[in-house]
CSV table of C-alpha atoms and ligand atoms in Angstrom, one decimal:
chain,number,residue,atom,x,y,z
A,1,MET,CA,-14.2,36.0,3.5
A,2,GLU,CA,-13.8,33.5,5.9
A,3,GLN,CA,-10.3,33.6,7.5
A,4,PHE,CA,-8.8,29.8,9.5
A,5,ASP,CA,-5.6,29.6,10.7
A,6,ALA,CA,-4.8,26.4,8.7
A,7,VAL,CA,-6.9,24.8,5.7
A,8,ILE,CA,-6.4,21.2,4.5
A,9,ILE,CA,-7.5,19.9,1.5
A,10,GLY,CA,-8.3,16.5,1.7
A,11,ALA,CA,-10.4,14.7,4.5
A,12,GLY,CA,-8.8,11.4,4.5
A,13,ALA,CA,-6.6,9.8,6.9
A,14,ALA,CA,-3.8,12.0,7.1
A,15,GLY,CA,-6.4,14.9,6.6
A,16,LEU,CA,-8.4,14.1,9.2
A,17,PHE,CA,-5.6,13.3,11.8
A,18,CYS,CA,-3.9,16.5,11.5
A,19,ALA,CA,-6.7,18.3,11.5
A,20,ALA,CA,-8.0,17.0,15.0
A,21,GLN,CA,-4.1,17.4,16.3
A,22,ALA,CA,-3.8,20.7,15.2
A,23,GLY,CA,-7.8,21.7,16.3
A,24,GLN,CA,-6.8,20.5,19.9
A,25,ALA,CA,-3.7,22.3,19.9
A,26,GLY,CA,-5.8,25.5,19.3
A,27,CYS,CA,-6.1,26.3,15.8
A,28,ARG,CA,-9.0,27.6,13.8
A,29,VAL,CA,-9.0,24.4,11.2
A,30,LEU,CA,-11.4,24.2,8.2
A,31,VAL,CA,-11.1,20.7,6.2
A,32,LEU,CA,-11.9,20.5,2.7
A,33,ASP,CA,-13.1,17.3,0.3
A,34,ASN,CA,-14.8,17.3,-2.7
A,35,GLY,CA,-16.8,13.7,-1.9
A,36,LYS,CA,-19.8,13.2,-0.4
A,37,LYS,CA,-18.1,11.4,3.1
A,38,PRO,CA,-15.0,11.7,5.0
A,39,GLY,CA,-12.4,8.9,5.2
A,40,ARG,CA,-13.5,6.8,2.0
A,41,LYS,CA,-10.7,4.7,1.7
A,42,ILE,CA,-10.5,4.2,5.1
A,43,LEU,CA,-14.2,2.4,4.9
A,44,MET,CA,-12.5,0.4,2.0
A,45,SER,CA,-9.1,-0.8,3.7
A,46,GLY,CA,-8.2,-3.9,5.2
A,47,GLY,CA,-11.2,-5.6,4.1
A,48,GLY,CA,-13.6,-3.3,6.1
A,49,ARG,CA,-11.9,-4.1,8.9
A,50,CYS,CA,-8.6,-1.1,8.5
A,51,ASN,CA,-5.4,-2.3,8.7
A,52,PHE,CA,-4.6,1.0,10.8
A,53,THR,CA,-1.2,0.1,11.7
A,54,ASN,CA,1.9,-2.4,11.7
A,55,LEU,CA,3.7,-3.5,15.2
A,56,TYR,CA,6.8,-3.6,12.8
A,57,VAL,CA,6.7,-0.2,11.3
A,58,GLU,CA,10.4,0.8,10.5
A,59,PRO,CA,11.6,3.2,7.6
A,60,ALA,CA,12.8,0.2,5.8
A,61,ALA,CA,9.6,-0.8,5.6
A,62,TYR,CA,9.0,2.3,3.0
A,63,LEU,CA,9.7,3.1,-0.6
A,64,SER,CA,10.9,6.6,-1.5
A,65,GLU,CA,14.2,8.8,-3.6
A,66,ASN,CA,14.8,10.0,-0.5
A,67,PRO,CA,14.9,6.9,1.9
A,68,HIS,CA,15.6,8.8,5.3
A,69,PHE,CA,12.8,11.6,4.7
A,70,CYS,CA,10.1,9.3,6.7
A,71,LYS,CA,12.6,8.1,9.7
A,72,SER,CA,12.2,11.5,12.0
A,73,ALA,CA,8.5,11.8,11.8
A,74,LEU,CA,7.6,7.9,12.1
A,75,ALA,CA,10.1,8.2,15.1
A,76,ARG,CA,8.2,11.1,16.5
A,77,TYR,CA,4.5,9.6,16.0
A,78,THR,CA,4.7,5.6,16.2
A,79,GLN,CA,2.3,2.3,15.8
A,80,TRP,CA,2.1,2.7,19.6
A,81,ASP,CA,0.9,6.1,19.9
A,82,PHE,CA,-2.2,5.6,17.2
A,83,ILE,CA,-2.7,1.9,19.3
A,84,GLU,CA,-2.9,3.8,22.7
A,85,LEU,CA,-5.6,6.2,20.7
A,86,VAL,CA,-7.2,3.3,19.4
A,87,GLY,CA,-7.6,2.2,22.7
A,88,LYS,CA,-8.9,5.4,24.4
A,89,HIS,CA,-11.6,5.0,21.8
A,90,GLY,CA,-13.0,1.3,23.2
A,91,ILE,CA,-11.9,0.1,19.5
A,92,ALA,CA,-11.1,-3.4,19.8
A,93,TRP,CA,-8.3,-4.6,17.6
A,94,HIS,CA,-6.3,-8.1,16.7
A,95,GLU,CA,-3.0,-8.8,15.3
A,96,LYS,CA,-3.8,-11.0,11.7
A,97,THR,CA,-0.5,-11.7,10.7
A,98,LEU,CA,3.1,-10.1,10.6
A,99,GLY,CA,2.1,-7.0,13.1
A,100,GLN,CA,-0.9,-6.1,11.1
A,101,LEU,CA,-3.5,-4.6,13.7
A,102,PHE,CA,-6.7,-4.6,12.3
A,103,CYS,CA,-9.9,-3.5,13.9
A,104,ASP,CA,-12.1,-6.3,15.2
A,105,ASP,CA,-15.4,-4.9,14.2
A,106,SER,CA,-15.5,-2.4,11.2
A,107,ALA,CA,-13.2,0.5,9.7
A,108,GLN,CA,-16.1,2.9,10.6
A,109,GLN,CA,-15.0,2.7,14.0
A,110,ILE,CA,-11.5,4.1,12.7
A,111,VAL,CA,-13.6,7.2,10.9
A,112,ASP,CA,-16.1,7.3,13.8
A,113,MET,CA,-12.7,7.9,15.8
A,114,LEU,CA,-11.2,10.9,13.6
A,115,MET,CA,-14.4,12.3,13.3
A,116,ALA,CA,-14.7,12.5,17.2
A,117,GLU,CA,-11.0,14.1,17.9
A,118,CYS,CA,-12.2,16.7,15.3
A,119,GLU,CA,-15.4,17.6,16.8
A,120,LYS,CA,-13.0,17.5,19.9
A,121,GLY,CA,-10.5,20.2,18.2
A,122,SER,CA,-13.6,22.5,16.9
A,123,VAL,CA,-13.1,21.3,13.2
A,124,THR,CA,-14.9,22.7,10.4
A,125,LEU,CA,-15.1,20.0,7.7
A,126,ARG,CA,-16.8,21.1,4.6
A,127,LEU,CA,-17.7,17.7,1.9
A,128,ARG,CA,-18.5,18.3,-1.7
A,129,THR,CA,-16.4,21.4,-2.1
A,130,GLU,CA,-13.8,22.1,-5.3
A,131,VAL,CA,-11.2,23.8,-4.7
A,132,LEU,CA,-11.1,26.3,-7.9
A,133,SER,CA,-7.9,28.1,-7.0
A,134,ILE,CA,-5.2,29.1,-4.7
A,135,GLU,CA,-3.2,32.1,-5.0
A,136,ARG,CA,-0.7,33.4,-2.4
A,137,ASP,CA,0.5,36.9,-1.2
A,138,ASP,CA,2.1,38.0,1.7
A,139,ASN,CA,-0.7,37.4,3.8
A,140,GLY,CA,-1.1,33.7,3.1
A,141,TYR,CA,-3.3,31.2,0.5
A,142,THR,CA,-6.5,32.6,-0.8
A,143,LEU,CA,-9.0,29.4,-1.9
A,144,GLN,CA,-11.7,30.1,-4.3
A,145,LEU,CA,-14.2,27.2,-3.5
A,146,ASN,CA,-17.3,27.0,-5.6
A,147,GLY,CA,-19.5,29.4,-4.1
A,148,ALA,CA,-17.1,30.9,-1.0
A,149,GLU,CA,-13.4,32.2,-0.5
A,150,VAL,CA,-11.4,31.5,2.5
A,151,LYS,CA,-8.1,32.8,3.8
A,152,THR,CA,-5.5,31.1,5.9
A,153,PRO,CA,-1.9,31.6,6.2
A,154,LYS,CA,-1.1,28.0,6.3
A,155,LEU,CA,-2.6,25.5,3.4
A,156,VAL,CA,-2.0,21.4,4.2
A,157,ILE,CA,-2.6,19.2,1.3
A,158,ALA,CA,-3.2,16.0,1.8
A,159,THR,CA,-5.3,14.8,-1.1
A,160,GLY,CA,-3.8,11.5,-1.3
A,161,GLY,CA,-2.7,9.8,-4.4
A,162,LEU,CA,-3.9,8.2,-7.8
A,163,SER,CA,-5.3,4.9,-6.9
A,164,MET,CA,-9.0,4.1,-6.9
A,165,PRO,CA,-10.4,7.2,-8.3
A,166,GLY,CA,-13.9,6.0,-8.0
A,167,LEU,CA,-12.8,6.3,-4.1
A,168,GLY,CA,-12.2,10.4,-5.1
A,169,ALA,CA,-8.4,10.0,-6.2
A,170,THR,CA,-7.4,13.0,-7.9
A,171,PRO,CA,-4.1,14.4,-9.4
A,172,PHE,CA,-5.1,17.5,-7.2
A,173,GLY,CA,-2.2,17.4,-4.5
A,174,TYR,CA,0.3,17.2,-7.8
A,175,LYS,CA,-0.6,20.3,-9.2
A,176,VAL,CA,-0.4,22.7,-6.1
A,177,ALA,CA,2.9,21.1,-5.8
A,178,GLU,CA,3.7,22.2,-9.3
A,179,GLN,CA,1.8,25.4,-9.2
A,180,PHE,CA,4.5,26.8,-6.7
A,181,GLY,CA,7.6,24.8,-8.2
A,182,LEU,CA,7.6,21.8,-6.0
A,183,ASN,CA,9.5,19.0,-8.1
A,184,VAL,CA,6.9,15.9,-8.5
A,185,LEU,CA,8.2,12.5,-9.1
A,186,PRO,CA,6.9,10.3,-11.6
A,187,THR,CA,3.9,8.3,-10.0
A,188,ARG,CA,3.0,4.6,-10.7
A,189,ALA,CA,0.4,2.4,-9.4
A,190,GLY,CA,1.8,0.1,-5.8
A,191,LEU,CA,0.4,-2.5,-4.3
A,192,VAL,CA,-1.4,-3.9,-7.0
A,193,PRO,CA,-1.8,-7.4,-9.0
A,194,PHE,CA,0.5,-8.5,-11.9
A,195,THR,CA,-1.4,-9.0,-15.1
A,196,LEU,CA,0.0,-11.6,-17.7
A,197,HIS,CA,1.0,-11.7,-21.4
A,198,LYS,CA,-1.9,-13.8,-23.3
A,199,PRO,CA,-1.0,-17.5,-23.7
A,200,LEU,CA,0.4,-17.6,-20.1
A,201,LEU,CA,-2.8,-16.3,-18.5
A,202,GLU,CA,-4.7,-18.6,-20.9
A,203,GLN,CA,-2.4,-22.0,-19.6
A,204,LEU,CA,-3.1,-20.8,-16.2
A,205,GLN,CA,-6.9,-20.0,-16.4
A,206,THR,CA,-8.2,-23.0,-14.2
A,207,LEU,CA,-6.1,-21.7,-11.5
A,208,SER,CA,-8.3,-19.0,-10.8
A,209,GLY,CA,-8.4,-18.7,-6.8
A,210,VAL,CA,-5.9,-21.3,-5.9
A,211,ALA,CA,-3.4,-19.5,-3.2
A,212,VAL,CA,0.1,-21.1,-2.6
A,213,PRO,CA,2.7,-19.4,0.5
A,214,SER,CA,5.7,-18.4,-1.7
A,215,VAL,CA,8.7,-16.7,-2.1
A,216,VAL,CA,8.6,-14.0,-4.6
A,217,THR,CA,11.6,-12.2,-5.4
A,218,ALA,CA,11.9,-8.8,-7.5
A,219,GLU,CA,15.0,-8.5,-10.3
A,220,ASN,CA,16.4,-6.3,-7.7
A,221,GLY,CA,16.6,-8.8,-5.3
A,222,VAL,CA,13.9,-7.5,-2.5
A,223,THR,CA,12.1,-10.9,-1.8
A,224,PHE,CA,8.4,-11.2,0.1
A,225,ARG,CA,7.3,-14.4,1.8
A,226,GLU,CA,3.7,-14.3,2.0
A,227,ASN,CA,0.8,-16.1,-0.4
A,228,ILE,CA,0.4,-15.6,-4.2
A,229,LEU,CA,-3.0,-15.6,-5.7
A,230,PHE,CA,-3.8,-16.9,-9.2
A,231,THR,CA,-6.7,-14.9,-10.7
A,232,HIS,CA,-8.6,-14.6,-13.8
A,233,ARG,CA,-6.6,-11.6,-14.7
A,234,GLY,CA,-2.8,-12.5,-13.4
A,235,LEU,CA,-1.3,-13.0,-10.4
A,236,SER,CA,-2.3,-11.4,-7.1
A,237,GLY,CA,-2.1,-12.1,-3.2
A,238,PRO,CA,0.3,-10.2,-0.5
A,239,ALA,CA,3.7,-11.2,-1.8
A,240,VAL,CA,2.5,-10.1,-5.4
A,241,LEU,CA,1.4,-7.1,-4.3
A,242,GLN,CA,4.3,-6.3,-2.4
A,243,ILE,CA,6.8,-7.1,-5.1
A,244,SER,CA,4.6,-5.0,-7.5
A,245,SER,CA,6.0,-1.9,-5.4
A,246,TYR,CA,9.5,-2.8,-6.4
A,247,TRP,CA,8.8,-4.3,-10.2
A,248,GLN,CA,9.2,-2.2,-13.1
A,249,PRO,CA,8.0,-2.8,-16.6
A,250,GLY,CA,9.6,-5.6,-18.9
A,251,GLU,CA,11.6,-7.0,-15.2
A,252,TRP,CA,10.9,-10.6,-14.3
A,253,VAL,CA,9.6,-11.8,-10.9
A,254,SER,CA,10.9,-15.3,-9.7
A,255,VAL,CA,8.5,-17.5,-7.3
A,256,ASN,CA,9.5,-20.0,-5.2
A,257,LEU,CA,6.3,-22.5,-4.8
A,258,LEU,CA,8.1,-24.6,-2.1
A,259,PRO,CA,9.9,-22.1,-0.3
A,260,ASP,CA,10.4,-24.7,2.9
A,261,THR,CA,11.0,-27.7,1.1
A,262,ASP,CA,14.0,-29.7,0.0
A,263,LEU,CA,12.4,-30.8,-3.0
A,264,SER,CA,15.2,-33.3,-4.0
A,265,ALA,CA,15.4,-34.7,-0.5
A,266,PHE,CA,11.4,-34.7,-0.4
A,267,LEU,CA,11.7,-36.8,-4.2
A,268,ASN,CA,14.8,-38.9,-3.4
A,269,ALA,CA,12.9,-40.2,0.4
A,270,GLN,CA,9.7,-40.7,-1.5
A,271,ARG,CA,11.2,-42.7,-4.6
A,272,GLU,CA,12.8,-45.0,-2.0
A,273,ALA,CA,9.8,-45.5,0.0
A,274,HIS,CA,7.2,-45.3,-3.1
A,275,PRO,CA,8.7,-46.0,-6.4
A,276,ASN,CA,5.8,-46.8,-8.2
A,277,GLN,CA,3.8,-43.7,-6.7
A,278,SER,CA,3.1,-41.0,-9.8
A,279,LEU,CA,4.7,-38.1,-9.5
A,280,LYS,CA,1.7,-35.9,-9.9
A,281,ASN,CA,0.0,-37.8,-5.9
A,282,THR,CA,3.6,-37.1,-4.9
A,283,LEU,CA,3.7,-33.3,-5.5
A,284,ALA,CA,0.6,-33.1,-4.7
A,285,MET,CA,1.4,-33.6,-1.1
A,286,LEU,CA,2.8,-30.4,-1.0
A,287,LEU,CA,0.9,-28.3,-3.2
A,288,PRO,CA,-2.6,-27.6,-4.5
A,289,LYS,CA,-4.1,-30.3,-6.3
A,290,ARG,CA,-5.2,-28.2,-9.4
A,291,LEU,CA,-2.5,-26.6,-9.5
A,292,VAL,CA,0.1,-30.0,-10.1
A,293,GLU,CA,-3.0,-30.9,-12.4
A,294,CYS,CA,-2.1,-27.7,-14.5
A,295,LEU,CA,1.9,-28.2,-14.5
A,296,GLN,CA,1.1,-31.8,-15.7
A,297,GLU,CA,-1.1,-30.4,-18.1
A,298,LEU,CA,1.7,-27.3,-19.5
A,299,LYS,CA,4.1,-30.7,-19.1
A,300,GLN,CA,5.9,-28.7,-17.0
A,301,ILE,CA,5.4,-31.9,-14.5
A,302,PRO,CA,6.5,-35.2,-16.3
A,303,ASP,CA,3.4,-37.9,-16.3
A,304,ALA,CA,5.8,-40.5,-14.7
A,305,THR,CA,6.4,-42.3,-11.4
A,306,LEU,CA,8.5,-41.2,-9.2
A,307,LYS,CA,11.4,-44.4,-10.7
A,308,GLN,CA,11.0,-43.0,-14.3
A,309,LEU,CA,12.2,-39.7,-12.9
A,310,ASN,CA,15.5,-39.1,-14.1
A,311,GLY,CA,18.0,-36.3,-12.7
A,312,ARG,CA,17.4,-33.8,-15.8
A,313,GLN,CA,13.6,-34.1,-15.2
A,314,GLN,CA,14.0,-34.0,-11.7
A,315,GLN,CA,16.1,-30.4,-11.8
A,316,ALA,CA,14.2,-29.1,-14.2
A,317,LEU,CA,11.1,-29.8,-12.0
A,318,GLU,CA,12.9,-28.0,-9.1
A,319,GLU,CA,13.5,-25.3,-11.3
A,320,THR,CA,9.7,-24.9,-12.3
A,321,LEU,CA,8.4,-25.3,-8.9
A,322,GLN,CA,11.8,-23.2,-6.7
A,323,ASN,CA,12.2,-20.5,-9.2
A,324,TRP,CA,9.6,-20.4,-11.8
A,325,ARG,CA,10.2,-17.1,-13.8
A,326,VAL,CA,7.2,-14.9,-14.7
A,327,GLN,CA,7.6,-11.8,-16.6
A,328,PRO,CA,4.3,-9.5,-16.1
A,329,ASN,CA,3.0,-7.9,-18.6
A,330,GLY,CA,1.7,-5.7,-16.2
A,331,THR,CA,-0.2,-4.4,-13.7
A,332,GLU,CA,-3.9,-3.6,-13.0
A,333,GLY,CA,-3.2,-0.2,-12.9
A,334,TYR,CA,-4.5,2.6,-10.4
A,335,ARG,CA,-8.1,1.0,-10.5
A,336,THR,CA,-7.1,-1.8,-7.8
A,337,ALA,CA,-4.0,-0.3,-6.6
A,338,GLU,CA,-3.8,0.5,-3.0
A,339,VAL,CA,-1.4,3.3,-3.2
A,340,THR,CA,0.6,5.3,-5.5
A,341,LEU,CA,4.5,5.5,-5.6
A,342,GLY,CA,6.5,8.3,-6.4
A,343,GLY,CA,4.9,11.9,-5.7
A,344,VAL,CA,5.8,15.0,-4.4
A,345,ASP,CA,9.7,15.0,-4.3
A,346,THR,CA,10.5,15.1,-0.4
A,347,HIS,CA,14.1,17.2,-1.1
A,348,ALA,CA,11.5,20.2,-1.2
A,349,LEU,CA,10.0,19.1,2.0
A,350,SER,CA,10.9,19.4,5.6
A,351,SER,CA,10.9,16.0,7.5
A,352,ARG,CA,10.1,17.7,10.7
A,353,THR,CA,7.5,19.9,9.7
A,354,MET,CA,6.2,18.2,5.9
A,355,GLU,CA,6.4,22.1,5.0
A,356,ALA,CA,8.1,23.4,1.6
A,357,ARG,CA,11.7,24.8,2.4
A,358,ASN,CA,10.8,27.5,-0.3
A,359,VAL,CA,6.4,28.0,0.1
A,360,PRO,CA,6.4,29.0,3.9
A,361,GLY,CA,2.8,28.2,4.9
A,362,LEU,CA,2.2,25.1,2.3
A,363,TYR,CA,2.7,21.3,3.8
A,364,PHE,CA,2.1,18.0,2.0
A,365,ILE,CA,0.8,15.1,4.4
A,366,GLY,CA,0.4,11.4,3.6
A,367,GLU,CA,0.4,9.5,0.3
A,368,VAL,CA,0.9,12.9,-1.5
A,369,VAL,CA,4.2,12.7,-0.4
A,370,ASP,CA,6.9,10.4,-2.6
A,371,VAL,CA,6.4,8.2,0.9
A,372,THR,CA,5.1,4.4,0.3
A,373,GLY,CA,5.0,1.9,2.6
A,374,TRP,CA,4.6,-2.0,2.3
A,375,LEU,CA,1.3,-3.6,2.6
A,376,GLY,CA,-0.2,-4.3,6.1
A,377,GLY,CA,-0.9,-0.8,7.7
A,378,TYR,CA,2.5,0.6,6.9
A,379,ASN,CA,0.8,3.2,4.7
A,380,PHE,CA,-1.7,4.3,7.3
A,381,GLN,CA,0.9,4.7,9.5
A,382,TRP,CA,2.8,7.2,7.2
A,383,ALA,CA,-0.5,8.9,7.6
A,384,TRP,CA,-0.9,9.4,10.5
A,385,ALA,CA,2.9,10.4,11.4
A,386,SER,CA,3.1,12.8,8.4
A,387,ALA,CA,0.1,14.3,9.9
A,388,TRP,CA,0.8,14.7,13.3
A,389,ALA,CA,4.4,16.1,12.6
A,390,CYS,CA,2.3,18.7,10.3
A,391,ALA,CA,0.0,19.7,13.0
A,392,GLN,CA,3.1,20.1,15.5
A,393,ALA,CA,4.2,23.0,13.1
A,394,LEU,CA,1.0,24.6,13.0
A,395,ALA,CA,0.1,24.8,16.8
A,396,GLU,CA,4.0,26.2,17.1
A,397,SER,CA,3.5,29.2,14.8
B,401,FAD,P1,-6.8,9.9,1.3
B,401,FAD,O1,-6.9,8.7,2.4
B,401,FAD,O2,-6.8,9.2,0.1
B,401,FAD,O3,-7.6,11.2,1.5
B,401,FAD,C1,-7.3,11.7,0.1
B,401,FAD,C2,-8.7,12.6,0.5
B,401,FAD,O4,-8.3,13.7,-0.3
B,401,FAD,C3,-9.8,12.0,0.2
B,401,FAD,O5,-11.3,11.8,0.8
B,401,FAD,C4,-10.0,12.6,-1.1
B,401,FAD,O6,-11.8,12.5,-1.6
B,401,FAD,C5,-9.6,14.1,-1.2
B,401,FAD,N1,-9.4,14.5,-2.4
B,401,FAD,C6,-9.2,14.3,-3.6
B,401,FAD,N2,-8.5,15.2,-4.4
B,401,FAD,C7,-9.5,16.1,-4.0
B,401,FAD,C8,-9.6,17.2,-4.5
B,401,FAD,N3,-9.0,17.9,-5.4
B,401,FAD,N4,-10.3,18.2,-3.6
B,401,FAD,C9,-11.1,18.1,-2.6
B,401,FAD,N5,-10.7,16.5,-2.0
B,401,FAD,C10,-9.6,16.0,-2.8
B,401,FAD,N6,-3.1,1.4,3.7
B,401,FAD,C11,-3.2,0.9,5.4
B,401,FAD,O7,-2.0,1.2,5.8
B,401,FAD,N7,-4.0,-0.3,5.6
B,401,FAD,C12,-5.0,-0.8,4.5
B,401,FAD,O8,-5.5,-1.7,5.4
B,401,FAD,C13,-5.3,-0.5,3.6
B,401,FAD,N8,-5.9,-0.8,3.0
B,401,FAD,C14,-6.3,-0.1,1.4
B,401,FAD,C15,-7.4,-0.7,0.7
B,401,FAD,C16,-7.6,0.1,-0.3
B,401,FAD,C17,-8.9,-0.7,-1.1
B,401,FAD,C18,-6.6,1.1,-0.9
B,401,FAD,C19,-7.3,1.7,-1.9
B,401,FAD,C20,-6.1,1.6,-0.2
B,401,FAD,C21,-5.6,1.1,1.2
B,401,FAD,N9,-4.6,1.7,2.3
B,401,FAD,C22,-4.1,1.2,3.5
B,401,FAD,C23,-3.6,2.6,1.6
B,401,FAD,C24,-4.1,3.8,2.8
B,401,FAD,O9,-5.9,4.0,1.9
B,401,FAD,C25,-3.5,5.0,1.6
B,401,FAD,O10,-2.5,5.1,1.9
B,401,FAD,C26,-4.3,6.0,3.1
B,401,FAD,O11,-5.7,5.9,2.6
B,401,FAD,C27,-3.7,7.6,2.5
B,401,FAD,O12,-4.0,8.6,3.0
B,401,FAD,P2,-4.5,10.0,2.8
B,401,FAD,O13,-5.0,10.8,3.7
B,401,FAD,O14,-2.8,10.7,2.1
B,401,FAD,O15,-5.1,9.8,1.7
């Protein structure tokens, strides 16, 4: 039977980073993963360029039943620390928008960096490995693997959430939490496109591929200003992905397709200058032509000239374009979601070490924990920060 100072289950962002840090601090670390490759989600992330952190990371960008929990870890290992590490490895990066940092070249560089850091810490990595059972006694944890048995006083669960089963996501982490009596909060897909009811979807079918800079507001008042994207299944784009994390089934969202325009002032000025201009052509100055045509076909935009447009019609038009209320019929679910909301209840964990309060030696890091970030590098920063906090604790003991 093999013995390690720490065993980490999950060779994703959090698991690899934690292993590297603990290994470099002198721990003998084993990382296990059921996949063929480490860091599969990292490789897929940010369209293949990995949005590895965000310049504006702050606790308010995270959703959790316990919004204070993430503060300590995020403050102790910041975006600047990770940027410094990326710089040390000579990885060139750029800010795309809203503080989102991407590799210039490829997400593979982040995986290579994590692997190099693991090597520096003499970490043992075993892929294609299933953990069949975990038992705990006074000496620590015994793991039955396919073909081996390992023992460790410290067990770290870094198996992520349920999103994208195609990339190896499993409920393993939640099951371990339950096995040891920790509460697991209900999970649901986050950062995920909305699907629409059939009549509306059919009406909007011609808009597939059209993007509009918008402000989207959830029923609870949370607002995001970014693009929305019409798709053949419904609505996507960064503003929709963001708001999906705040949306509950049955709720509405409001979309302002012209957030920077005083529409009535614009229409009044245009009417004065070009009274015989069609409303359609006037609105095409502000919005994609395909969208205007579709809304006209749906009789949301009257087939009229500016001088024919009456006050009631103008008001209705403003409502349609600046407070379009949509009731999604659901989301695309874990199949396409970037993250999983909910998970291991943070009330059961120490925010300084990520250790289960009532189960000495058992730690949970990364997405398996009930901490979910906005789109834009926030989720990786949580993975790095929670992994770092845990690694410090592994090294201390
Ligand atoms: P993961 O990275 O998911 O790693 C979990 C690991 O555990 C995996 O290697 C998995 O194989 C392994 N595992 C699971 N079950 C078992 C088991 N039973 N036994 C053994 N091993 C197991 N976030 C950002 O901040 N920026 C982005 O650009 C970004 N892009 C994304 C793009 C996509 C397509 C997706 C799906 C997510 C994206 N995210 C992004 C979110 C981000 O990838 C996750 O939040 C992050 O990877 C979580 O890290 P983690 O280590 O907790 O889990």
